[in-house]
Amino acid sequence: MKRIGILTGGGDAPGLNAVIRAVVHTAMNEFDAEVIGLRNGFDGLLEPEHLINLSHTEVRGILSHGGTILGAANRGNPFSRKEIVNGKETIVDMSDKALQNIEKLKLDSLIVIGGDGTLTISKALYDRGAPIVGVPKTIDNDMGGTDITFGFDTAMHTATEALDKLHTTAESHSRAMILELMGRNAGWIALGAGIAGGADAILIPEIAYDLDHVIQKFEERALNGSHFNIVSLAEGAYPIGGTPQYQSKEGTYPGRLGGIGNTIANDLNVNSNINSRCTILGHLQRGGTPTPYDRWLASLYGAGATHLAMAGAYGYMVNITGRDIGSISLADAVSQTPKLVNPNGDLVKAVRGMGITFGDE
Ligand code: F6P
């Protein structure tokens, strides 16, 4: 009987449980294989006392649940793990132990569900002999080698609902309402929600903005009788000649993005006649029940990853191109990351054509 390990790394995203469920169902039904869950990302590989046998019982009812039943961890990189050595915090390479534990646990394969950080670590472990198969996840949709990652659709849905709600209060008070959205250095969530939520300005990291252009756009709207404005803003957006804004230096280097929304709102309040407020949607974008699309994608990713694992296609990641589930080597996927919005692409052109400003002209 083949033994498949599975772990979820990095930040959570709606749809993780749907992947886990699909792996367990496919492994048990189609291959008569067993599945072992490792808790808290790569920590579970370094401290394997936190194992959980996954059968139909453990995954019953989790398809529609956000989060991950396995837990996730951002600090568990086996190549540079923070350990207390002689009372001092020290960075230690524990990749040997991770590889040994895969053998000790008699895992024929290890399915790793993660974003760019987790899958980069996975590629490095694979290069050292680990039988890893990847599954791409992130609400940011910035993972290369696949058209879409699960979690993105749910995040876009939550962001669009927020924009819809901001519309009514913006209109009542004749204000510019700014919604600051996640996405790291990619503007996919802000762009997607901005289109779906009828934003007047979409500010993303791929297109640096000049606030004067945004003000000009709002003044034109006022002349046409629209005295309110909606801005869909990516947390990584920045002005021409500027740099992204960080709320703290903690977390993955160079830190946690955030705060640009309030900076813009203050600028508008002080330097223009436009009354503005900022809402930061934050981790609401990572929570809640996955949309049907994300459940669909996550389930197919789980089934696809199990097929790769059983075929011995280690060093590969399941992906989607158009509507087709396939695979790509982790090396190629990681080298195509981050996948950013093409500032000169058809999508951006179409948005400009609808009269939405990116703040650059
Ligand atoms: O990568 C997913 C993401 O939610 C980003 O959009 C955001 O910048 C970051 O993670 C937040 O990370 P944390 O969970 O450490 O606050």
Short mmCIF file of N, CA, C and O in Angstrom, two decimals, residues 44-164:
data_model
loop_
_atom_site.label_atom_id
_atom_site.label_comp_id
_atom_site.label_asym_id
_atom_site.label_seq_id
_atom_site.Cartn_x
_atom_site.Cartn_y
_atom_site.Cartn_z
N GLY A 44 5.49 20.20 10.48
CA GLY A 44 5.01 18.83 10.65
C GLY A 44 6.01 17.80 10.16
O GLY A 44 6.00 16.64 10.61
N LEU A 45 6.89 18.22 9.25
CA LEU A 45 7.91 17.31 8.75
C LEU A 45 9.10 17.26 9.69
O LEU A 45 9.82 16.27 9.76
N LEU A 46 9.28 18.34 10.43
CA LEU A 46 10.41 18.39 11.36
C LEU A 46 10.03 17.87 12.74
O LEU A 46 10.88 17.42 13.50
N GLU A 47 8.75 17.95 13.05
CA GLU A 47 8.27 17.44 14.35
C GLU A 47 7.14 16.45 14.05
O GLU A 47 5.96 16.71 14.33
N PRO A 48 7.47 15.29 13.47
CA PRO A 48 6.40 14.43 12.93
C PRO A 48 5.53 13.74 13.98
O PRO A 48 4.67 12.94 13.61
N GLU A 49 5.71 14.12 15.25
CA GLU A 49 4.78 13.57 16.24
C GLU A 49 3.38 14.15 16.02
O GLU A 49 2.40 13.63 16.53
N HIS A 50 3.30 15.24 15.22
CA HIS A 50 1.99 15.85 14.97
C HIS A 50 1.34 15.28 13.71
O HIS A 50 0.89 16.01 12.85
N LEU A 51 1.34 13.98 13.58
CA LEU A 51 0.77 13.39 12.37
C LEU A 51 -0.72 13.12 12.56
O LEU A 51 -1.18 12.96 13.68
N ILE A 52 -1.42 13.02 11.44
CA ILE A 52 -2.83 12.64 11.54
C ILE A 52 -3.15 11.72 10.35
O ILE A 52 -2.82 12.04 9.22
N ASN A 53 -3.72 10.57 10.66
CA ASN A 53 -4.14 9.67 9.59
C ASN A 53 -5.41 10.23 8.98
O ASN A 53 -6.37 10.52 9.69
N LEU A 54 -5.40 10.40 7.67
CA LEU A 54 -6.57 10.99 7.03
C LEU A 54 -7.33 9.92 6.26
O LEU A 54 -6.80 9.31 5.32
N SER A 55 -8.57 9.70 6.68
CA SER A 55 -9.42 8.77 5.94
C SER A 55 -10.71 9.52 5.61
O SER A 55 -10.85 10.71 5.92
N HIS A 56 -11.68 8.83 5.02
CA HIS A 56 -12.94 9.48 4.65
C HIS A 56 -13.55 10.21 5.86
O HIS A 56 -14.15 11.26 5.73
N THR A 57 -13.38 9.61 7.05
CA THR A 57 -13.99 10.20 8.25
C THR A 57 -13.44 11.58 8.55
O THR A 57 -14.18 12.52 8.85
N GLU A 58 -12.10 11.72 8.48
CA GLU A 58 -11.48 13.00 8.85
C GLU A 58 -11.82 14.12 7.87
O GLU A 58 -11.76 15.29 8.22
N VAL A 59 -12.12 13.76 6.62
CA VAL A 59 -12.37 14.82 5.63
C VAL A 59 -13.87 15.02 5.35
O VAL A 59 -14.24 15.82 4.49
N ARG A 60 -14.69 14.30 6.12
CA ARG A 60 -16.13 14.45 5.92
C ARG A 60 -16.58 15.88 6.28
O ARG A 60 -16.24 16.38 7.34
N GLY A 61 -17.31 16.51 5.38
CA GLY A 61 -17.89 17.83 5.68
C GLY A 61 -16.95 19.02 5.55
O GLY A 61 -17.33 20.14 5.88
N ILE A 62 -15.73 18.81 5.07
CA ILE A 62 -14.79 19.95 5.06
C ILE A 62 -14.72 20.69 3.72
O ILE A 62 -14.06 21.71 3.61
N LEU A 63 -15.41 20.17 2.71
CA LEU A 63 -15.33 20.78 1.37
C LEU A 63 -15.61 22.28 1.38
O LEU A 63 -14.95 23.07 0.73
N SER A 64 -16.59 22.67 2.15
CA SER A 64 -17.02 24.08 2.13
C SER A 64 -16.38 24.91 3.24
O SER A 64 -16.71 26.08 3.41
N HIS A 65 -15.46 24.30 4.00
CA HIS A 65 -14.86 25.04 5.12
C HIS A 65 -13.61 25.78 4.68
O HIS A 65 -12.72 25.19 4.05
N GLY A 66 -13.49 27.06 5.06
CA GLY A 66 -12.26 27.81 4.81
C GLY A 66 -11.14 27.29 5.71
O GLY A 66 -11.33 26.35 6.47
N GLY A 67 -9.96 27.91 5.62
CA GLY A 67 -8.83 27.49 6.46
C GLY A 67 -8.30 26.13 6.05
O GLY A 67 -8.53 25.66 4.93
N THR A 68 -7.59 25.48 6.97
CA THR A 68 -7.03 24.17 6.70
C THR A 68 -7.08 23.31 7.95
O THR A 68 -6.63 23.76 9.02
N ILE A 69 -7.58 22.10 7.84
CA ILE A 69 -7.64 21.22 9.01
C ILE A 69 -6.24 20.81 9.46
O ILE A 69 -6.05 20.33 10.56
N LEU A 70 -5.24 21.03 8.59
CA LEU A 70 -3.87 20.64 8.94
C LEU A 70 -3.08 21.77 9.61
O LEU A 70 -1.97 21.56 10.09
N GLY A 71 -3.65 22.98 9.60
CA GLY A 71 -2.90 24.12 10.15
C GLY A 71 -1.84 24.57 9.15
O GLY A 71 -1.44 23.79 8.28
N ALA A 72 -1.43 25.81 9.26
CA ALA A 72 -0.40 26.34 8.34
C ALA A 72 0.63 27.08 9.19
O ALA A 72 0.35 27.44 10.33
N ALA A 73 1.82 27.26 8.65
CA ALA A 73 2.85 27.99 9.39
C ALA A 73 3.74 28.72 8.43
O ALA A 73 4.10 28.20 7.38
N ASN A 74 4.06 29.97 8.77
CA ASN A 74 4.94 30.76 7.89
C ASN A 74 6.41 30.59 8.24
O ASN A 74 7.28 30.91 7.45
N ARG A 75 6.71 30.09 9.45
CA ARG A 75 8.11 30.12 9.89
C ARG A 75 8.84 28.80 9.65
O ARG A 75 9.99 28.64 10.01
N GLY A 76 8.15 27.83 9.02
CA GLY A 76 8.70 26.47 9.00
C GLY A 76 9.62 26.13 7.84
O GLY A 76 9.64 24.98 7.43
N ASN A 77 10.38 27.07 7.29
CA ASN A 77 11.30 26.72 6.22
C ASN A 77 12.42 25.83 6.76
O ASN A 77 13.24 26.28 7.56
N PRO A 78 12.49 24.55 6.33
CA PRO A 78 13.50 23.65 6.90
C PRO A 78 14.93 24.09 6.59
O PRO A 78 15.85 23.72 7.30
N PHE A 79 15.12 24.92 5.54
CA PHE A 79 16.47 25.37 5.19
C PHE A 79 16.93 26.52 6.09
O PHE A 79 18.12 26.78 6.19
N SER A 80 16.01 27.23 6.68
CA SER A 80 16.40 28.33 7.59
C SER A 80 15.33 28.47 8.66
O SER A 80 14.44 29.29 8.58
N ARG A 81 15.47 27.63 9.66
CA ARG A 81 14.47 27.57 10.71
C ARG A 81 14.98 28.27 11.95
O ARG A 81 16.16 28.12 12.32
N LYS A 82 14.08 29.06 12.54
CA LYS A 82 14.49 29.75 13.78
C LYS A 82 14.44 28.76 14.93
O LYS A 82 13.40 28.19 15.22
N GLU A 83 15.58 28.53 15.57
CA GLU A 83 15.64 27.62 16.71
C GLU A 83 16.32 28.37 17.85
O GLU A 83 17.11 29.30 17.62
N ILE A 84 16.02 27.97 19.07
CA ILE A 84 16.74 28.55 20.20
C ILE A 84 17.94 27.63 20.49
O ILE A 84 17.79 26.48 20.87
N VAL A 85 19.13 28.16 20.22
CA VAL A 85 20.36 27.39 20.47
C VAL A 85 21.13 28.13 21.56
O VAL A 85 21.46 29.31 21.40
N ASN A 86 21.44 27.43 22.65
CA ASN A 86 22.12 28.04 23.81
C ASN A 86 21.45 29.34 24.25
O ASN A 86 22.10 30.35 24.49
N GLY A 87 20.12 29.30 24.29
CA GLY A 87 19.36 30.45 24.77
C GLY A 87 19.24 31.58 23.75
O GLY A 87 18.66 32.62 24.05
N LYS A 88 19.81 31.39 22.55
CA LYS A 88 19.79 32.48 21.54
C LYS A 88 19.04 32.04 20.30
O LYS A 88 19.20 30.90 19.84
N GLU A 89 18.25 32.97 19.72
CA GLU A 89 17.55 32.63 18.48
C GLU A 89 18.57 32.51 17.35
O GLU A 89 19.35 33.42 17.10
N THR A 90 18.57 31.33 16.70
CA THR A 90 19.58 31.06 15.68
C THR A 90 18.90 30.46 14.45
O THR A 90 17.92 29.73 14.57
N ILE A 91 19.40 30.80 13.26
CA ILE A 91 18.84 30.22 12.03
C ILE A 91 19.61 28.92 11.73
O ILE A 91 20.84 28.92 11.61
N VAL A 92 18.85 27.83 11.64
CA VAL A 92 19.48 26.51 11.47
C VAL A 92 18.95 25.84 10.19
O VAL A 92 17.76 25.91 9.90
N ASP A 93 19.84 25.20 9.44
CA ASP A 93 19.44 24.41 8.26
C ASP A 93 19.04 23.02 8.73
O ASP A 93 19.88 22.24 9.16
N MET A 94 17.75 22.71 8.65
CA MET A 94 17.27 21.40 9.12
C MET A 94 16.74 20.56 7.96
O MET A 94 15.92 19.66 8.15
N SER A 95 17.23 20.87 6.75
CA SER A 95 16.72 20.14 5.59
C SER A 95 17.10 18.65 5.64
O SER A 95 16.32 17.81 5.19
N ASP A 96 18.27 18.33 6.22
CA ASP A 96 18.65 16.91 6.35
C ASP A 96 17.60 16.16 7.16
O ASP A 96 17.18 15.05 6.80
N LYS A 97 17.20 16.79 8.28
CA LYS A 97 16.22 16.14 9.15
C LYS A 97 14.89 15.95 8.40
O LYS A 97 14.23 14.91 8.52
N ALA A 98 14.51 16.97 7.61
CA ALA A 98 13.26 16.88 6.84
C ALA A 98 13.32 15.68 5.89
O ALA A 98 12.37 14.89 5.79
N LEU A 99 14.45 15.54 5.20
CA LEU A 99 14.60 14.43 4.24
C LEU A 99 14.59 13.08 4.97
O LEU A 99 13.94 12.12 4.52
N GLN A 100 15.29 13.04 6.11
CA GLN A 100 15.32 11.78 6.89
C GLN A 100 13.92 11.40 7.36
O GLN A 100 13.53 10.23 7.34
N ASN A 101 13.15 12.40 7.78
CA ASN A 101 11.80 12.11 8.29
C ASN A 101 10.87 11.59 7.20
O ASN A 101 9.98 10.78 7.48
N ILE A 102 11.08 12.04 5.96
CA ILE A 102 10.26 11.50 4.86
C ILE A 102 10.51 9.99 4.77
O ILE A 102 9.58 9.20 4.60
N GLU A 103 11.77 9.61 4.93
CA GLU A 103 12.10 8.16 4.90
C GLU A 103 11.56 7.44 6.12
O GLU A 103 10.95 6.38 6.01
N LYS A 104 11.80 8.05 7.29
CA LYS A 104 11.34 7.42 8.54
C LYS A 104 9.84 7.16 8.52
O LYS A 104 9.36 6.14 9.00
N LEU A 105 9.12 8.13 7.96
CA LEU A 105 7.65 8.00 7.91
C LEU A 105 7.19 7.09 6.77
O LEU A 105 5.99 6.90 6.59
N LYS A 106 8.18 6.61 6.00
CA LYS A 106 7.90 5.71 4.86
C LYS A 106 6.92 6.35 3.87
O LYS A 106 6.00 5.69 3.35
N LEU A 107 7.13 7.65 3.62
CA LEU A 107 6.24 8.34 2.66
C LEU A 107 6.77 8.07 1.24
O LEU A 107 7.93 8.34 0.94
N ASP A 108 5.91 7.53 0.39
CA ASP A 108 6.30 7.33 -1.01
C ASP A 108 6.27 8.67 -1.75
O ASP A 108 6.99 8.85 -2.73
N SER A 109 5.42 9.56 -1.29
CA SER A 109 5.35 10.89 -1.90
C SER A 109 4.83 11.88 -0.86
O SER A 109 4.22 11.48 0.14
N LEU A 110 5.11 13.15 -1.12
CA LEU A 110 4.64 14.21 -0.22
C LEU A 110 3.97 15.29 -1.07
O LEU A 110 4.62 15.91 -1.94
N ILE A 111 2.67 15.49 -0.85
CA ILE A 111 1.94 16.54 -1.58
C ILE A 111 2.00 17.82 -0.75
O ILE A 111 1.56 17.83 0.41
N VAL A 112 2.60 18.85 -1.33
CA VAL A 112 2.76 20.12 -0.62
C VAL A 112 1.85 21.16 -1.28
O VAL A 112 1.97 21.42 -2.47
N ILE A 113 0.95 21.72 -0.49
CA ILE A 113 0.03 22.74 -1.00
C ILE A 113 0.54 24.09 -0.51
O ILE A 113 0.65 24.31 0.70
N GLY A 114 0.91 24.97 -1.45
CA GLY A 114 1.46 26.24 -0.99
C GLY A 114 1.59 27.26 -2.10
O GLY A 114 1.30 26.98 -3.27
N GLY A 115 2.05 28.45 -1.70
CA GLY A 115 2.28 29.53 -2.67
C GLY A 115 3.75 29.58 -3.06
O GLY A 115 4.47 28.59 -2.93
N ASP A 116 4.20 30.76 -3.49
CA ASP A 116 5.55 30.85 -4.03
C ASP A 116 6.62 30.43 -3.01
O ASP A 116 7.53 29.67 -3.36
N GLY A 117 6.50 30.89 -1.76
CA GLY A 117 7.51 30.55 -0.75
C GLY A 117 7.58 29.05 -0.51
O GLY A 117 8.64 28.42 -0.62
N THR A 118 6.41 28.45 -0.25
CA THR A 118 6.35 27.02 0.07
C THR A 118 6.79 26.18 -1.13
O THR A 118 7.50 25.17 -0.97
N LEU A 119 6.42 26.58 -2.33
CA LEU A 119 6.77 25.77 -3.50
C LEU A 119 8.24 25.97 -3.90
O LEU A 119 8.86 25.07 -4.48
N THR A 120 8.82 27.12 -3.54
CA THR A 120 10.27 27.30 -3.76
C THR A 120 11.04 26.38 -2.80
O THR A 120 12.02 25.73 -3.21
N ILE A 121 10.59 26.30 -1.57
CA ILE A 121 11.21 25.38 -0.61
C ILE A 121 11.04 23.94 -1.12
O ILE A 121 11.95 23.12 -1.06
N SER A 122 9.84 23.64 -1.64
CA SER A 122 9.56 22.28 -2.14
C SER A 122 10.50 21.90 -3.27
O SER A 122 11.00 20.77 -3.34
N LYS A 123 10.76 22.86 -4.15
CA LYS A 123 11.67 22.59 -5.27
C LYS A 123 13.07 22.28 -4.73
O LYS A 123 13.74 21.34 -5.18
N ALA A 124 13.50 23.06 -3.74
CA ALA A 124 14.84 22.84 -3.17
C ALA A 124 14.91 21.47 -2.49
O ALA A 124 15.93 20.76 -2.60
N LEU A 125 13.83 21.07 -1.81
CA LEU A 125 13.83 19.74 -1.17
C LEU A 125 13.80 18.64 -2.24
O LEU A 125 14.47 17.61 -2.10
N TYR A 126 13.04 18.88 -3.31
CA TYR A 126 13.00 17.91 -4.42
C TYR A 126 14.39 17.75 -5.03
O TYR A 126 14.84 16.62 -5.30
N ASP A 127 15.09 18.88 -5.21
CA ASP A 127 16.45 18.82 -5.77
C ASP A 127 17.36 17.96 -4.90
O ASP A 127 18.35 17.41 -5.38
N ARG A 128 17.02 17.84 -3.62
CA ARG A 128 17.83 17.00 -2.72
C ARG A 128 17.22 15.60 -2.56
O ARG A 128 17.59 14.85 -1.66
N GLY A 129 16.25 15.28 -3.40
CA GLY A 129 15.76 13.90 -3.41
C GLY A 129 14.38 13.66 -2.83
O GLY A 129 13.91 12.52 -2.81
N ALA A 130 13.70 14.70 -2.33
CA ALA A 130 12.38 14.49 -1.73
C ALA A 130 11.33 14.23 -2.82
O ALA A 130 11.30 14.93 -3.83
N PRO A 131 10.44 13.24 -2.61
CA PRO A 131 9.43 12.89 -3.63
C PRO A 131 8.21 13.81 -3.57
O PRO A 131 7.11 13.38 -3.23
N ILE A 132 8.43 15.08 -3.91
CA ILE A 132 7.39 16.10 -3.69
C ILE A 132 6.57 16.38 -4.95
O ILE A 132 7.09 16.45 -6.05
N VAL A 133 5.26 16.54 -4.73
CA VAL A 133 4.34 17.00 -5.77
C VAL A 133 3.69 18.28 -5.22
O VAL A 133 3.26 18.31 -4.06
N GLY A 134 3.65 19.34 -6.02
CA GLY A 134 3.13 20.62 -5.54
C GLY A 134 1.69 20.88 -5.96
O GLY A 134 1.22 20.37 -6.98
N VAL A 135 1.00 21.68 -5.15
CA VAL A 135 -0.34 22.19 -5.49
C VAL A 135 -0.31 23.70 -5.24
O VAL A 135 -0.07 24.12 -4.11
N PRO A 136 -0.54 24.52 -6.28
CA PRO A 136 -0.43 25.96 -6.09
C PRO A 136 -1.66 26.58 -5.44
O PRO A 136 -2.78 26.35 -5.88
N LYS A 137 -1.45 27.35 -4.40
CA LYS A 137 -2.55 28.09 -3.75
C LYS A 137 -2.07 29.49 -3.42
O LYS A 137 -0.91 29.70 -3.09
N THR A 138 -2.90 30.45 -3.56
CA THR A 138 -2.73 31.78 -2.98
C THR A 138 -3.88 32.66 -3.43
O THR A 138 -4.29 32.59 -4.59
N ILE A 139 -4.37 33.46 -2.50
CA ILE A 139 -5.41 34.40 -2.89
C ILE A 139 -4.84 35.44 -3.85
O ILE A 139 -5.57 36.06 -4.61
N ASP A 140 -3.51 35.64 -3.82
CA ASP A 140 -2.88 36.70 -4.62
C ASP A 140 -2.88 36.38 -6.12
O ASP A 140 -2.70 37.27 -6.94
N ASN A 141 -3.02 35.09 -6.46
CA ASN A 141 -2.98 34.61 -7.86
C ASN A 141 -1.66 34.93 -8.55
O ASN A 141 -1.61 35.05 -9.78
N ASP A 142 -0.58 35.07 -7.80
CA ASP A 142 0.70 35.48 -8.40
C ASP A 142 1.66 34.32 -8.63
O ASP A 142 2.82 34.51 -8.95
N MET A 143 1.14 33.08 -8.44
CA MET A 143 2.00 31.91 -8.66
C MET A 143 2.15 31.66 -10.16
O MET A 143 1.14 31.58 -10.88
N GLY A 144 3.37 31.53 -10.63
CA GLY A 144 3.63 31.26 -12.05
C GLY A 144 3.30 29.81 -12.39
O GLY A 144 3.12 28.96 -11.51
N GLY A 145 3.22 29.51 -13.68
CA GLY A 145 3.05 28.13 -14.12
C GLY A 145 1.61 27.64 -14.07
O GLY A 145 1.35 26.47 -14.33
N THR A 146 0.69 28.50 -13.72
CA THR A 146 -0.73 28.12 -13.72
C THR A 146 -1.55 29.38 -14.00
O THR A 146 -1.13 30.48 -13.64
N ASP A 147 -2.70 29.20 -14.65
CA ASP A 147 -3.53 30.38 -14.95
C ASP A 147 -4.11 30.96 -13.66
O ASP A 147 -4.18 32.17 -13.50
N ILE A 148 -4.58 30.07 -12.79
CA ILE A 148 -5.32 30.51 -11.60
C ILE A 148 -4.91 29.67 -10.39
O ILE A 148 -4.69 28.47 -10.53
N THR A 149 -4.86 30.29 -9.23
CA THR A 149 -4.70 29.53 -7.98
C THR A 149 -6.03 29.58 -7.23
O THR A 149 -6.74 30.59 -7.31
N PHE A 150 -6.34 28.51 -6.49
CA PHE A 150 -7.60 28.55 -5.73
C PHE A 150 -7.41 29.52 -4.55
O PHE A 150 -6.29 29.74 -4.08
N GLY A 151 -8.50 30.09 -4.13
CA GLY A 151 -8.46 31.13 -3.08
C GLY A 151 -8.65 32.50 -3.70
O GLY A 151 -9.27 33.39 -3.10
N PHE A 152 -8.16 32.65 -4.93
CA PHE A 152 -8.26 33.96 -5.61
C PHE A 152 -9.72 34.33 -5.86
O PHE A 152 -10.14 35.46 -5.60
N ASP A 153 -10.50 33.38 -6.35
CA ASP A 153 -11.89 33.70 -6.69
C ASP A 153 -12.67 34.12 -5.44
O ASP A 153 -13.46 35.06 -5.47
N THR A 154 -12.42 33.40 -4.33
CA THR A 154 -13.13 33.74 -3.08
C THR A 154 -12.72 35.14 -2.61
O THR A 154 -13.57 35.94 -2.19
N ALA A 155 -11.41 35.43 -2.68
CA ALA A 155 -10.92 36.75 -2.25
C ALA A 155 -11.54 37.84 -3.12
O ALA A 155 -11.97 38.90 -2.61
N MET A 156 -11.62 37.58 -4.43
CA MET A 156 -12.18 38.56 -5.35
C MET A 156 -13.67 38.79 -5.04
O MET A 156 -14.17 39.91 -5.10
N HIS A 157 -14.34 37.71 -4.68
CA HIS A 157 -15.76 37.75 -4.33
C HIS A 157 -15.96 38.64 -3.09
O HIS A 157 -16.82 39.53 -3.07
N THR A 158 -15.16 38.38 -2.06
CA THR A 158 -15.26 39.15 -0.80
C THR A 158 -14.96 40.62 -1.07
O THR A 158 -15.64 41.52 -0.57
N ALA A 159 -13.94 40.87 -1.89
CA ALA A 159 -13.55 42.26 -2.19
C ALA A 159 -14.65 42.96 -3.00
O ALA A 159 -14.95 44.13 -2.76
N THR A 160 -15.27 42.22 -3.90
CA THR A 160 -16.34 42.82 -4.73
C THR A 160 -17.55 43.18 -3.86
O THR A 160 -18.15 44.26 -4.02
N GLU A 161 -17.88 42.28 -2.93
CA GLU A 161 -19.00 42.57 -2.01
C GLU A 161 -18.72 43.84 -1.21
O GLU A 161 -19.61 44.67 -0.99
N ALA A 162 -17.46 43.98 -0.78
CA ALA A 162 -17.08 45.17 -0.01
C ALA A 162 -17.22 46.43 -0.87
O ALA A 162 -17.72 47.46 -0.42
N LEU A 163 -16.80 46.34 -2.13
CA LEU A 163 -16.93 47.50 -3.03
C LEU A 163 -18.40 47.86 -3.23
O LEU A 163 -18.78 49.04 -3.24
N ASP A 164 -19.24 46.83 -3.38
CA ASP A 164 -20.69 47.08 -3.54
C ASP A 164 -21.22 47.87 -2.33
O ASP A 164 -22.00 48.81 -2.47
#
